[in-house]
Coordinates of N, CA and C in Angstrom, one line a residue:
M1 N 59.0 106.2 135.1 CA 58.4 105.1 134.4 C 59.5 104.2 133.8
K2 N 59.3 102.9 134.1 CA 60.3 101.9 133.5 C 60.3 101.9 132.0
M3 N 61.5 101.9 131.4 CA 61.7 101.9 130.0 C 61.3 100.5 129.4
R4 N 60.8 100.4 128.3 CA 60.4 99.1 127.6 C 61.7 98.5 127.1
A5 N 61.7 97.2 127.0 CA 62.9 96.5 126.6 C 63.4 96.9 125.2
S6 N 62.4 97.2 124.4 CA 62.8 97.7 123.1 C 63.5 99.0 123.1
D7 N 63.1 99.9 124.0 CA 63.7 101.2 124.0 C 65.1 101.1 124.7
V8 N 65.3 100.2 125.6 CA 66.6 99.9 126.2 C 67.5 99.4 125.1
R9 N 67.0 98.4 124.4 CA 67.8 97.8 123.3 C 68.3 98.8 122.2
R10 N 67.4 99.7 121.9 CA 67.7 100.7 120.9 C 68.8 101.7 121.4
N11 N 68.7 102.1 122.7 CA 69.7 103.0 123.3 C 71.1 102.2 123.3
E12 N 71.0 100.9 123.6 CA 72.3 100.2 123.6 C 72.9 100.0 122.2
I13 N 72.0 100.0 121.2 CA 72.6 99.9 119.8 C 73.2 101.1 119.5
V14 N 72.6 102.3 119.8 CA 73.2 103.6 119.5 C 74.6 103.7 120.2
E15 N 74.7 103.3 121.5 CA 75.9 103.4 122.2 C 77.0 102.5 121.6
L16 N 76.6 101.3 121.2 CA 77.5 100.3 120.6 C 78.1 100.9 119.3
V17 N 77.2 101.4 118.5 CA 77.6 101.9 117.2 C 78.6 103.1 117.3
R18 N 78.2 104.0 118.4 CA 79.2 105.1 118.6 C 80.5 104.6 119.0
A19 N 80.6 103.5 119.8 CA 81.9 103.0 120.3 C 82.6 102.3 119.3
E20 N 81.9 101.5 118.4 CA 82.6 100.6 117.5 C 82.6 101.0 116.1
G21 N 81.9 102.1 115.7 CA 81.8 102.5 114.3 C 80.9 101.6 113.6
T22 N 81.2 101.3 112.3 CA 80.3 100.5 111.5 C 80.0 99.1 112.1
T23 N 78.8 98.7 112.2 CA 78.3 97.5 112.8 C 77.4 96.7 111.9
R24 N 77.5 95.4 111.8 CA 76.7 94.6 110.9 C 75.4 94.1 111.6
V25 N 74.4 94.0 110.8 CA 73.1 93.5 111.3 C 73.2 92.2 112.0
E26 N 73.9 91.3 111.4 CA 74.1 89.9 112.0 C 74.8 89.9 113.4
D27 N 75.7 90.9 113.6 CA 76.4 91.1 114.8 C 75.4 91.6 115.9
L28 N 74.5 92.4 115.5 CA 73.5 92.9 116.5 C 72.5 91.8 116.8
V29 N 72.2 91.0 115.9 CA 71.2 89.8 116.1 C 71.8 88.9 117.2
R30 N 73.1 88.6 117.0 CA 73.7 87.7 118.0 C 73.9 88.4 119.3
R31 N 74.3 89.6 119.3 CA 74.5 90.3 120.6 C 73.3 90.5 121.4
F32 N 72.2 90.8 120.8 CA 70.9 91.0 121.6 C 70.0 89.8 121.6
G33 N 70.3 88.7 120.9 CA 69.5 87.5 121.0 C 68.1 87.7 120.5
V34 N 67.9 88.5 119.4 CA 66.5 88.7 118.9 C 66.6 88.4 117.4
T35 N 65.5 88.4 116.8 CA 65.4 88.1 115.3 C 66.0 89.2 114.5
E36 N 66.3 88.9 113.2 CA 66.8 89.9 112.3 C 65.8 90.9 112.0
S37 N 64.5 90.5 111.9 CA 63.4 91.4 111.6 C 63.3 92.4 112.7
T38 N 63.5 92.0 114.0 CA 63.4 92.9 115.1 C 64.5 93.9 115.1
I39 N 65.7 93.5 114.8 CA 66.8 94.4 114.6 C 66.6 95.4 113.5
R40 N 66.1 94.9 112.4 CA 65.8 95.8 111.3 C 64.7 96.9 111.6
R41 N 63.8 96.5 112.4 CA 62.8 97.5 112.9 C 63.4 98.4 113.8
D42 N 64.3 98.0 114.7 CA 65.0 99.0 115.5 C 65.8 99.9 114.7
L43 N 66.5 99.4 113.7 CA 67.4 100.3 112.9 C 66.6 101.3 112.1
A44 N 65.4 100.9 111.6 CA 64.6 101.8 110.9 C 64.1 102.9 111.9
R45 N 63.7 102.5 113.1 CA 63.2 103.6 114.1 C 64.4 104.5 114.4
L46 N 65.5 104.0 114.6 CA 66.7 104.9 115.0 C 67.1 105.7 113.8
T47 N 67.0 105.2 112.6 CA 67.3 106.1 111.4 C 66.3 107.2 111.3
S48 N 65.0 106.9 111.5 CA 64.0 107.9 111.4 C 64.1 109.0 112.5
E49 N 64.8 108.6 113.6 CA 65.0 109.6 114.6 C 66.4 110.3 114.5
D50 N 67.1 109.9 113.4 CA 68.4 110.5 113.1 C 69.4 110.2 114.1
R51 N 69.4 109.0 114.7 CA 70.4 108.6 115.7 C 71.5 107.8 115.1
I52 N 71.1 107.1 114.0 CA 72.1 106.4 113.3 C 72.1 106.6 111.8
T53 N 73.0 106.0 111.0 CA 72.9 106.1 109.6 C 73.0 104.7 109.1
R54 N 72.1 104.2 108.2 CA 72.1 102.9 107.6 C 73.1 102.8 106.5
T55 N 73.7 101.5 106.4 CA 74.6 101.3 105.3 C 74.1 99.9 104.8
F56 N 74.7 99.5 103.6 CA 74.4 98.2 103.1 C 74.8 97.1 104.0
G57 N 73.8 96.4 104.7 CA 74.1 95.3 105.6 C 74.4 95.8 107.0
G58 N 74.4 97.0 107.3 CA 74.8 97.4 108.7 C 74.4 98.8 109.0
V59 N 75.1 99.4 109.9 CA 74.8 100.7 110.5 C 76.0 101.4 110.9
M60 N 76.0 102.7 110.9 CA 77.1 103.7 111.3 C 76.5 104.7 112.2
P61 N 77.4 105.4 113.0 CA 77.0 106.5 113.7 C 76.4 107.6 112.9
A62 N 75.4 108.3 113.4 CA 75.0 109.6 112.7 C 76.0 110.7 113.1
T63 N 76.7 111.2 112.2 CA 77.7 112.2 112.5 C 77.1 113.6 112.7
R64 N 77.7 114.2 113.7 CA 77.4 115.7 114.0 C 78.7 116.5 114.0
H65 N 79.9 115.8 113.7 CA 81.1 116.5 113.8 C 81.4 117.3 112.5
I66 N 82.1 118.4 112.7 CA 82.6 119.1 111.5 C 84.1 118.9 111.4
E67 N 84.5 118.5 110.2 CA 86.0 118.2 110.0 C 86.8 119.4 110.3
A68 N 87.7 119.3 111.1 CA 88.7 120.4 111.3 C 89.8 120.4 110.2
S69 N 90.3 121.6 110.0 CA 91.4 121.8 109.0 C 92.7 121.2 109.6
L70 N 93.6 120.9 108.7 CA 94.9 120.5 109.1 C 95.6 121.6 110.0
Q71 N 95.4 122.8 109.8 CA 96.0 123.8 110.5 C 95.5 123.8 112.0
Q72 N 94.1 123.6 112.1 CA 93.5 123.5 113.4 C 94.0 122.3 114.2
R73 N 94.2 121.2 113.5 CA 94.6 120.0 114.2 C 96.1 120.0 114.6
L74 N 96.9 120.8 113.9 CA 98.3 120.9 114.2 C 98.5 121.4 115.6
G75 N 97.5 122.2 116.1 CA 97.6 122.8 117.4 C 97.1 121.9 118.5
E76 N 96.6 120.7 118.2 CA 96.0 119.9 119.2 C 97.0 118.7 119.6
G77 N 97.3 118.5 120.9 CA 98.1 117.4 121.3 C 99.5 117.4 120.7
H78 N 100.1 118.6 120.7 CA 101.3 118.8 120.0 C 102.4 117.9 120.6
E79 N 102.6 117.8 121.9 CA 103.6 117.0 122.5 C 103.4 115.5 122.2
A80 N 102.2 115.0 122.3 CA 101.9 113.6 122.0 C 102.2 113.3 120.6
K81 N 101.8 114.2 119.6 CA 102.0 113.9 118.2 C 103.5 114.0 117.9
A82 N 104.2 114.9 118.5 CA 105.7 114.9 118.3 C 106.4 113.7 118.7
A83 N 106.0 113.2 120.0 CA 106.5 111.9 120.5 C 106.2 110.7 119.5
I84 N 105.0 110.7 119.1 CA 104.6 109.6 118.2 C 105.4 109.7 116.9
G85 N 105.6 111.0 116.4 CA 106.3 111.2 115.2 C 107.8 110.7 115.3
R86 N 108.4 111.0 116.4 CA 109.8 110.6 116.7 C 109.9 109.1 116.7
W87 N 109.0 108.4 117.4 CA 109.0 107.0 117.5 C 108.9 106.4 116.1
A88 N 107.9 106.9 115.3 CA 107.7 106.4 113.9 C 108.9 106.6 113.0
A89 N 109.5 107.7 113.1 CA 110.7 108.0 112.3 C 111.8 107.1 112.6
G90 N 111.9 106.7 113.8 CA 113.0 105.8 114.3 C 112.8 104.4 113.8
R91 N 111.7 104.0 113.2 CA 111.5 102.7 112.7 C 112.0 102.6 111.3
I92 N 112.2 103.7 110.6 CA 112.6 103.7 109.2 C 114.1 103.5 109.1
G93 N 114.6 102.4 108.6 CA 116.0 102.2 108.4 C 116.6 102.7 107.1
A94 N 117.9 102.8 107.0 CA 118.6 103.3 105.9 C 118.2 102.4 104.7
G95 N 117.9 103.0 103.6 CA 117.6 102.3 102.4 C 116.1 101.9 102.2
E96 N 115.3 102.2 103.2 CA 113.9 101.8 103.2 C 113.1 102.9 102.5
V97 N 111.9 102.4 102.1 CA 110.9 103.2 101.5 C 109.7 103.4 102.5
A98 N 109.4 104.6 102.8 CA 108.3 104.9 103.8 C 107.2 105.6 103.0
L99 N 105.9 105.2 103.2 CA 104.8 105.8 102.7 C 104.0 106.6 103.8
L100 N 104.0 107.9 103.6 CA 103.4 108.8 104.6 C 102.0 109.2 104.1
D101 N 101.0 109.0 104.9 CA 99.6 109.4 104.7 C 99.5 111.0 105.1
S102 N 98.3 111.5 104.9 CA 98.1 112.9 105.4 C 97.7 112.9 106.9
G103 N 97.8 114.1 107.5 CA 97.4 114.3 108.8 C 98.4 115.0 109.7
S104 N 98.0 115.5 110.8 CA 98.9 116.3 111.7 C 99.9 115.4 112.3
T105 N 99.5 114.1 112.7 CA 100.5 113.3 113.4 C 101.5 112.8 112.4
V106 N 101.0 112.4 111.2 CA 101.9 112.0 110.1 C 102.9 113.1 109.8
S107 N 102.5 114.3 109.8 CA 103.4 115.5 109.6 C 104.5 115.5 110.6
A108 N 104.2 115.1 111.9 CA 105.2 115.1 112.9 C 106.3 114.0 112.5
V109 N 105.9 113.0 111.8 CA 107.0 112.0 111.4 C 107.9 112.7 110.4
A110 N 107.4 113.5 109.5 CA 108.2 114.2 108.6 C 109.2 115.2 109.3
E111 N 108.6 115.8 110.2 CA 109.5 116.8 111.0 C 110.7 116.0 111.6
A112 N 110.4 114.8 112.1 CA 111.5 114.0 112.7 C 112.4 113.4 111.6
L113 N 112.1 113.5 110.4 CA 112.9 112.9 109.3 C 113.7 113.9 108.6
I114 N 113.7 115.2 109.0 CA 114.4 116.3 108.2 C 115.8 116.0 108.1
A115 N 116.4 115.4 109.2 CA 117.9 115.2 109.1 C 118.2 113.7 108.7
A116 N 117.2 112.9 108.2 CA 117.5 111.6 107.9 C 118.4 111.4 106.6
R117 N 119.0 110.2 106.5 CA 119.9 109.9 105.3 C 119.5 108.6 104.7
D118 N 119.5 108.6 103.4 CA 119.3 107.4 102.6 C 117.9 106.8 102.9
V119 N 116.9 107.7 102.8 CA 115.5 107.3 103.1 C 114.6 107.8 101.8
T120 N 113.7 107.0 101.4 CA 112.7 107.4 100.3 C 111.4 107.6 101.1
V121 N 110.8 108.7 100.9 CA 109.5 109.0 101.4 C 108.5 109.3 100.3
C122 N 107.5 108.5 100.2 CA 106.3 108.7 99.2 C 105.2 109.3 100.0
T123 N 104.5 110.2 99.5 CA 103.5 110.8 100.3 C 102.3 111.4 99.5
A124 N 101.2 111.4 100.1 CA 100.0 112.1 99.5 C 99.7 113.4 100.3
S125 N 100.6 113.8 101.1 CA 100.5 115.0 102.0 C 101.2 116.2 101.5
L126 N 100.5 117.3 101.3 CA 101.2 118.5 100.9 C 102.0 119.1 102.1
A127 N 101.6 118.9 103.3 CA 102.4 119.3 104.4 C 103.7 118.6 104.5
V128 N 103.7 117.2 104.3 CA 104.9 116.4 104.3 C 105.8 116.9 103.2
L129 N 105.3 117.2 102.0 CA 106.1 117.7 100.9 C 106.8 118.9 101.3
N130 N 106.1 119.8 101.9 CA 106.7 121.1 102.3 C 107.8 120.9 103.4
I131 N 107.5 120.0 104.3 CA 108.5 119.8 105.4 C 109.8 119.3 104.9
L132 N 109.7 118.3 104.0 CA 110.9 117.6 103.6 C 111.5 118.0 102.2
S133 N 110.9 119.1 101.7 CA 111.4 119.5 100.4 C 112.9 119.9 100.3
N134 N 113.5 120.3 101.4 CA 114.9 120.8 101.3 C 115.8 119.7 102.0
S135 N 115.3 118.5 102.3 CA 116.0 117.5 103.1 C 116.9 116.7 102.1
A136 N 118.2 117.0 102.2 CA 119.1 116.4 101.2 C 119.2 114.9 101.2
G137 N 119.0 114.3 102.4 CA 119.1 112.9 102.6 C 117.8 112.1 102.3
V138 N 116.7 112.8 102.0 CA 115.4 112.2 101.7 C 115.1 112.2 100.2
D139 N 114.9 111.1 99.6 CA 114.4 111.0 98.2 C 112.9 111.1 98.3
L140 N 112.3 112.3 97.9 CA 110.9 112.6 98.2 C 110.1 112.4 96.9
I141 N 109.0 111.6 97.0 CA 108.2 111.3 95.9 C 106.7 111.8 96.1
N142 N 106.2 112.6 95.3 CA 104.8 113.1 95.4 C 103.9 112.2 94.6
L143 N 102.8 111.7 95.3 CA 101.9 110.8 94.7 C 100.9 111.5 93.8
G144 N 100.8 112.9 94.0 CA 99.9 113.6 93.0 C 98.4 113.4 93.3
G145 N 97.6 113.9 92.4 CA 96.2 113.8 92.5 C 95.5 115.1 92.8
R146 N 94.3 115.0 93.4 CA 93.4 116.2 93.6 C 93.6 116.5 95.1
L147 N 93.9 117.8 95.4 CA 94.1 118.2 96.7 C 92.8 118.5 97.5
R148 N 92.7 117.9 98.7 CA 91.6 118.2 99.6 C 92.1 119.4 100.5
P149 N 91.5 120.6 100.4 CA 92.1 121.7 101.2 C 92.0 121.5 102.7
L150 N 91.0 120.9 103.2 CA 90.9 120.7 104.6 C 92.0 119.8 105.2
S151 N 92.3 118.7 104.5 CA 93.3 117.8 105.0 C 94.7 118.1 104.5
Q152 N 94.7 118.9 103.4 CA 96.0 119.2 102.7 C 96.6 117.8 102.2
G153 N 95.7 117.0 101.8 CA 96.2 115.7 101.3 C 95.6 115.5 99.9
F154 N 96.3 114.7 99.1 CA 95.9 114.4 97.7 C 95.2 113.1 97.7
I155 N 94.0 113.1 97.0 CA 93.2 111.8 96.8 C 92.8 111.8 95.4
G156 N 92.0 110.7 95.1 CA 91.4 110.6 93.8 C 92.1 109.5 92.9
P157 N 91.6 109.3 91.7 CA 92.2 108.3 90.8 C 93.6 108.4 90.5
L158 N 94.2 109.6 90.3 CA 95.6 109.7 90.0 C 96.4 109.3 91.2
T159 N 96.1 109.7 92.4 CA 96.7 109.2 93.6 C 96.7 107.7 93.8
E160 N 95.5 107.2 93.6 CA 95.3 105.7 93.8 C 96.1 105.0 92.7
A161 N 96.2 105.5 91.5 CA 97.0 104.8 90.4 C 98.5 104.8 90.8
A162 N 99.0 105.9 91.4 CA 100.4 106.0 91.8 C 100.6 104.9 92.9
V163 N 99.8 104.8 93.9 CA 99.9 103.8 95.0 C 99.9 102.4 94.5
E164 N 99.0 102.2 93.5 CA 99.0 100.8 93.0 C 100.2 100.3 92.2
R165 N 101.1 101.2 91.9 CA 102.3 100.9 91.1 C 103.5 101.0 91.9
M166 N 103.4 100.9 93.2 CA 104.6 100.9 94.1 C 104.3 100.0 95.3
S167 N 105.4 99.8 96.0 CA 105.4 99.0 97.3 C 106.2 99.8 98.3
C168 N 106.0 99.6 99.6 CA 106.8 100.3 100.6 C 107.2 99.4 101.7
D169 N 108.2 99.7 102.5 CA 108.6 98.9 103.6 C 107.7 99.2 104.8
R170 N 107.3 100.6 105.0 CA 106.6 100.9 106.1 C 105.6 102.0 105.8
L171 N 104.4 101.8 106.2 CA 103.2 102.8 105.9 C 102.8 103.4 107.3
F172 N 102.7 104.7 107.3 CA 102.2 105.4 108.5 C 101.0 106.2 108.1
L173 N 99.9 105.7 108.7 CA 98.5 106.2 108.5 C 98.1 107.2 109.6
G174 N 97.5 108.3 109.2 CA 96.7 109.1 110.1 C 95.3 108.7 110.1
T175 N 94.5 109.2 111.0 CA 93.1 108.8 111.2 C 92.4 109.8 112.1
D176 N 91.1 109.9 111.9 CA 90.2 110.7 112.7 C 89.7 109.9 113.9
G177 N 89.8 108.6 113.9 CA 89.3 107.7 115.0 C 89.7 106.3 114.8
V178 N 89.8 105.6 115.9 CA 90.2 104.2 115.9 C 89.1 103.5 116.8
S179 N 88.4 102.5 116.2 CA 87.4 101.8 117.0 C 88.0 100.6 117.8
A180 N 87.3 100.2 118.8 CA 87.8 99.0 119.6 C 87.8 97.7 118.7
R181 N 87.1 97.7 117.6 CA 87.1 96.5 116.7 C 88.2 96.6 115.6
G182 N 89.1 97.6 115.7 CA 90.2 97.6 114.7 C 89.9 98.2 113.5
A183 N 89.1 99.2 113.4 CA 88.8 100.0 112.2 C 89.2 101.4 112.4
I184 N 89.5 102.1 111.3 CA 89.8 103.5 111.4 C 88.8 104.3 110.6
C185 N 88.6 105.6 111.0 CA 87.6 106.3 110.3 C 88.1 107.7 109.8
E186 N 87.5 108.2 108.8 CA 87.8 109.5 108.1 C 86.5 110.2 107.8
A187 N 86.7 111.4 107.4 CA 85.5 112.3 107.0 C 85.1 112.0 105.6
D188 N 85.9 111.4 104.8 CA 85.7 111.3 103.4 C 85.9 109.9 102.9
L189 N 85.1 109.4 102.0 CA 85.2 108.0 101.5 C 86.5 107.9 100.6
G190 N 86.8 109.1 99.9 CA 88.0 109.1 99.1 C 89.3 108.8 99.9
Q191 N 89.3 109.4 101.1 CA 90.4 109.2 101.9 C 90.6 107.7 102.4
I192 N 89.4 107.1 102.8 CA 89.4 105.7 103.2 C 89.8 104.8 102.0
R193 N 89.4 105.1 100.8 CA 89.7 104.3 99.7 C 91.2 104.3 99.5
L194 N 91.8 105.5 99.6 CA 93.3 105.6 99.4 C 94.0 104.9 100.5
K195 N 93.6 104.9 101.7 CA 94.3 104.2 102.8 C 94.2 102.7 102.6
E196 N 93.0 102.2 102.1 CA 92.9 100.8 101.8 C 93.9 100.4 100.8
L197 N 94.1 101.1 99.7 CA 95.2 100.8 98.7 C 96.5 100.8 99.3
M198 N 96.8 101.9 100.1 CA 98.1 101.9 100.7 C 98.4 100.7 101.6
V199 N 97.5 100.3 102.4 CA 97.7 99.1 103.3 C 98.1 97.9 102.4
R200 N 97.5 97.8 101.2 CA 97.8 96.5 100.4 C 99.2 96.6 99.9
R201 N 99.8 97.8 99.9 CA 101.2 97.9 99.3 C 102.3 98.0 100.2
A202 N 101.9 97.8 101.5 CA 103.0 97.9 102.6 C 103.3 96.6 103.3
R203 N 104.6 96.5 103.7 CA 105.0 95.4 104.5 C 104.6 95.5 105.9
H204 N 104.8 96.7 106.4 CA 104.4 97.0 107.9 C 103.5 98.2 107.9
V205 N 102.4 98.1 108.7 CA 101.4 99.2 108.7 C 101.3 99.7 110.1
Y206 N 101.4 101.0 110.3 CA 101.4 101.7 111.6 C 100.2 102.7 111.5
V207 N 99.3 102.8 112.5 CA 98.4 103.9 112.6 C 98.8 104.7 113.7
L208 N 98.9 106.0 113.4 CA 99.5 107.0 114.3 C 98.2 107.8 114.8
A209 N 97.9 107.8 116.1 CA 96.7 108.5 116.6 C 97.0 108.8 118.2
H210 N 96.9 110.1 118.4 CA 97.1 110.5 119.9 C 95.8 110.1 120.6
G211 N 95.8 110.1 121.9 CA 94.9 109.5 122.8 C 93.4 109.8 122.5
P212 N 93.0 111.1 122.3 CA 91.6 111.4 122.1 C 91.0 110.7 120.9
K213 N 91.7 110.2 119.9 CA 91.2 109.6 118.8 C 90.9 108.0 119.0
I214 N 91.4 107.5 120.1 CA 91.2 106.1 120.3 C 89.8 105.9 120.9
G215 N 89.1 105.1 120.2 CA 87.7 104.8 120.6 C 86.7 105.9 120.1
A216 N 87.2 106.9 119.4 CA 86.4 107.9 118.8 C 85.8 107.5 117.4
S217 N 84.6 107.9 117.1 CA 84.0 107.6 115.8 C 83.3 108.9 115.3
P218 N 84.0 109.9 115.0 CA 83.4 111.2 114.6 C 82.8 111.2 113.2
F219 N 83.1 110.3 112.3 CA 82.6 110.3 110.9 C 82.3 109.0 110.5
N220 N 81.6 108.9 109.3 CA 81.0 107.6 108.9 C 81.7 106.9 107.8
A221 N 82.9 107.3 107.5 CA 83.7 106.5 106.4 C 84.7 105.6 107.2
W222 N 84.6 104.3 107.1 CA 85.4 103.4 107.9 C 86.2 102.4 107.1
L223 N 87.4 102.0 107.6 CA 88.2 100.9 107.0 C 88.6 99.9 108.1
P224 N 88.1 98.7 108.1 CA 88.6 97.7 109.0 C 90.0 97.3 108.5
L225 N 91.0 97.3 109.4 CA 92.4 97.0 109.0 C 92.7 95.5 109.1
P226 N 93.2 94.9 108.1 CA 93.6 93.5 108.3 C 94.9 93.4 109.1
K227 N 95.0 92.4 110.0 CA 96.1 92.3 110.9 C 97.2 91.5 110.1
P228 N 98.5 91.7 110.5 CA 99.0 92.5 111.6 C 99.1 94.0 111.3
W229 N 98.9 94.8 112.3 CA 99.2 96.3 112.2 C 99.5 96.8 113.6
T230 N 100.1 98.0 113.7 CA 100.5 98.5 114.9 C 99.9 99.8 115.2
L231 N 99.3 100.0 116.3 CA 98.7 101.3 116.7 C 99.8 102.0 117.6
V232 N 100.1 103.2 117.3 CA 101.0 104.0 118.1 C 100.3 105.2 118.6
T233 N 100.2 105.3 119.9 CA 99.4 106.4 120.6 C 100.2 106.8 121.9
D234 N 99.5 107.6 122.8 CA 100.1 108.0 124.0 C 99.3 107.6 125.2
A235 N 99.7 108.0 126.3 CA 99.2 107.4 127.6 C 97.7 107.9 127.9
S236 N 97.3 108.9 127.1 CA 95.9 109.4 127.3 C 94.9 108.6 126.7
A237 N 95.3 107.6 125.9 CA 94.3 106.7 125.2 C 93.6 105.9 126.3
P238 N 92.3 105.6 126.1 CA 91.5 104.9 127.0 C 92.0 103.4 127.1
R239 N 92.2 102.9 128.3 CA 92.9 101.6 128.5 C 91.9 100.5 128.0
D240 N 90.6 100.6 128.1 CA 89.7 99.5 127.8 C 89.8 99.3 126.2
V241 N 89.8 100.4 125.5 CA 89.9 100.2 124.0 C 91.3 99.6 123.6
L242 N 92.3 100.0 124.2 CA 93.6 99.5 123.9 C 93.6 98.0 124.3
D243 N 93.1 97.6 125.4 CA 93.0 96.3 125.8 C 92.2 95.4 124.8
A244 N 91.1 96.0 124.3 CA 90.3 95.2 123.3 C 91.1 95.0 122.0
L245 N 91.8 96.1 121.6 CA 92.6 96.0 120.4 C 93.7 94.9 120.6
R246 N 94.4 95.0 121.7 CA 95.5 94.1 121.9 C 95.0 92.6 121.9
A247 N 93.8 92.4 122.6 CA 93.3 91.1 122.6 C 92.9 90.6 121.3
D248 N 92.7 91.5 120.3 CA 92.3 91.1 118.9 C 93.5 91.0 118.0
G249 N 94.7 91.1 118.6 CA 95.9 90.9 117.8 C 96.6 92.1 117.3
V250 N 96.2 93.3 117.7 CA 96.8 94.5 117.2 C 98.0 94.8 118.2
E251 N 99.2 95.1 117.6 CA 100.3 95.5 118.4 C 100.0 97.0 118.9
I252 N 100.3 97.2 120.2 CA 100.0 98.6 120.8 C 101.4 99.1 121.2
V253 N 101.6 100.3 120.8 CA 102.8 101.0 121.3 C 102.3 102.4 121.9
V254 N 102.7 102.5 123.2 CA 102.3 103.8 123.9 C 103.6 104.5 124.1
V255 N 103.7 105.7 123.5 CA 104.9 106.5 123.7 C 104.8 107.5 124.9
D256 N 105.9 107.9 125.3 CA 106.1 108.9 126.4 C 106.0 110.3 125.9
A257 N 104.9 110.9 126.0 CA 104.7 112.3 125.4 C 105.5 113.3 126.1
S258 N 106.0 113.0 127.3 CA 106.8 113.9 128.1 C 108.3 113.9 127.7
A259 N 108.7 112.9 126.9 CA 110.1 112.8 126.6 C 110.4 113.8 125.4
T260 N 111.5 114.4 125.4 CA 111.9 115.3 124.4 C 112.9 114.6 123.4
G261 N 112.8 115.1 122.2 CA 113.6 114.5 121.1 C 115.0 115.0 121.1

């Protein structure tokens, strides 16, 4: 039996939201050429079916993912993350201040900085603190706050207050997903808020994400990143998403995961 136009449109809305993350009602109206009331009826139907999640003025994917612990994520894509980490560490010049977010790929940056000289590292990551705690050439600053056990990262008002009182040359962000529209996602709104503040305090912003995270939208907390920023990934990232980001003004760096440091 042929599907009705409304059913086809609703299925396309679900696929669009999964691919792009948070989507606004007005964008859906323009995309499908229907009235706002029609789109709102579609969204109400999809919400009742638990296929999407409504937000103020828009819609997000209905999440079914369970957040993995940092320890679990450290074992995923090790070669790609190590290559990304080496590339990122190589961008930090002598005398610069680097702000390191939490996450397994950002931890790889810290591993590549162990022998660095004359570098200041500020971080909200317990893993980064442990990795660099004995590095004589790194001035290590702990942003403090409340520890999230799953991510081994600090968040909350104390962490945010510390970020708001500093600036950095380079910011290296981890993420659970990168949409084709230039937004990054996390499992927790507190993490997204901290990243937002970090971005405001940085001269250069890098998002570090190995291939499977590109185009992924596993969770419902999103941060659209103001340009310019740089995405650093590996060759397993889907080309169509990279092309869309590049066309939107995002700098793309694809590292060679087979190269050894």
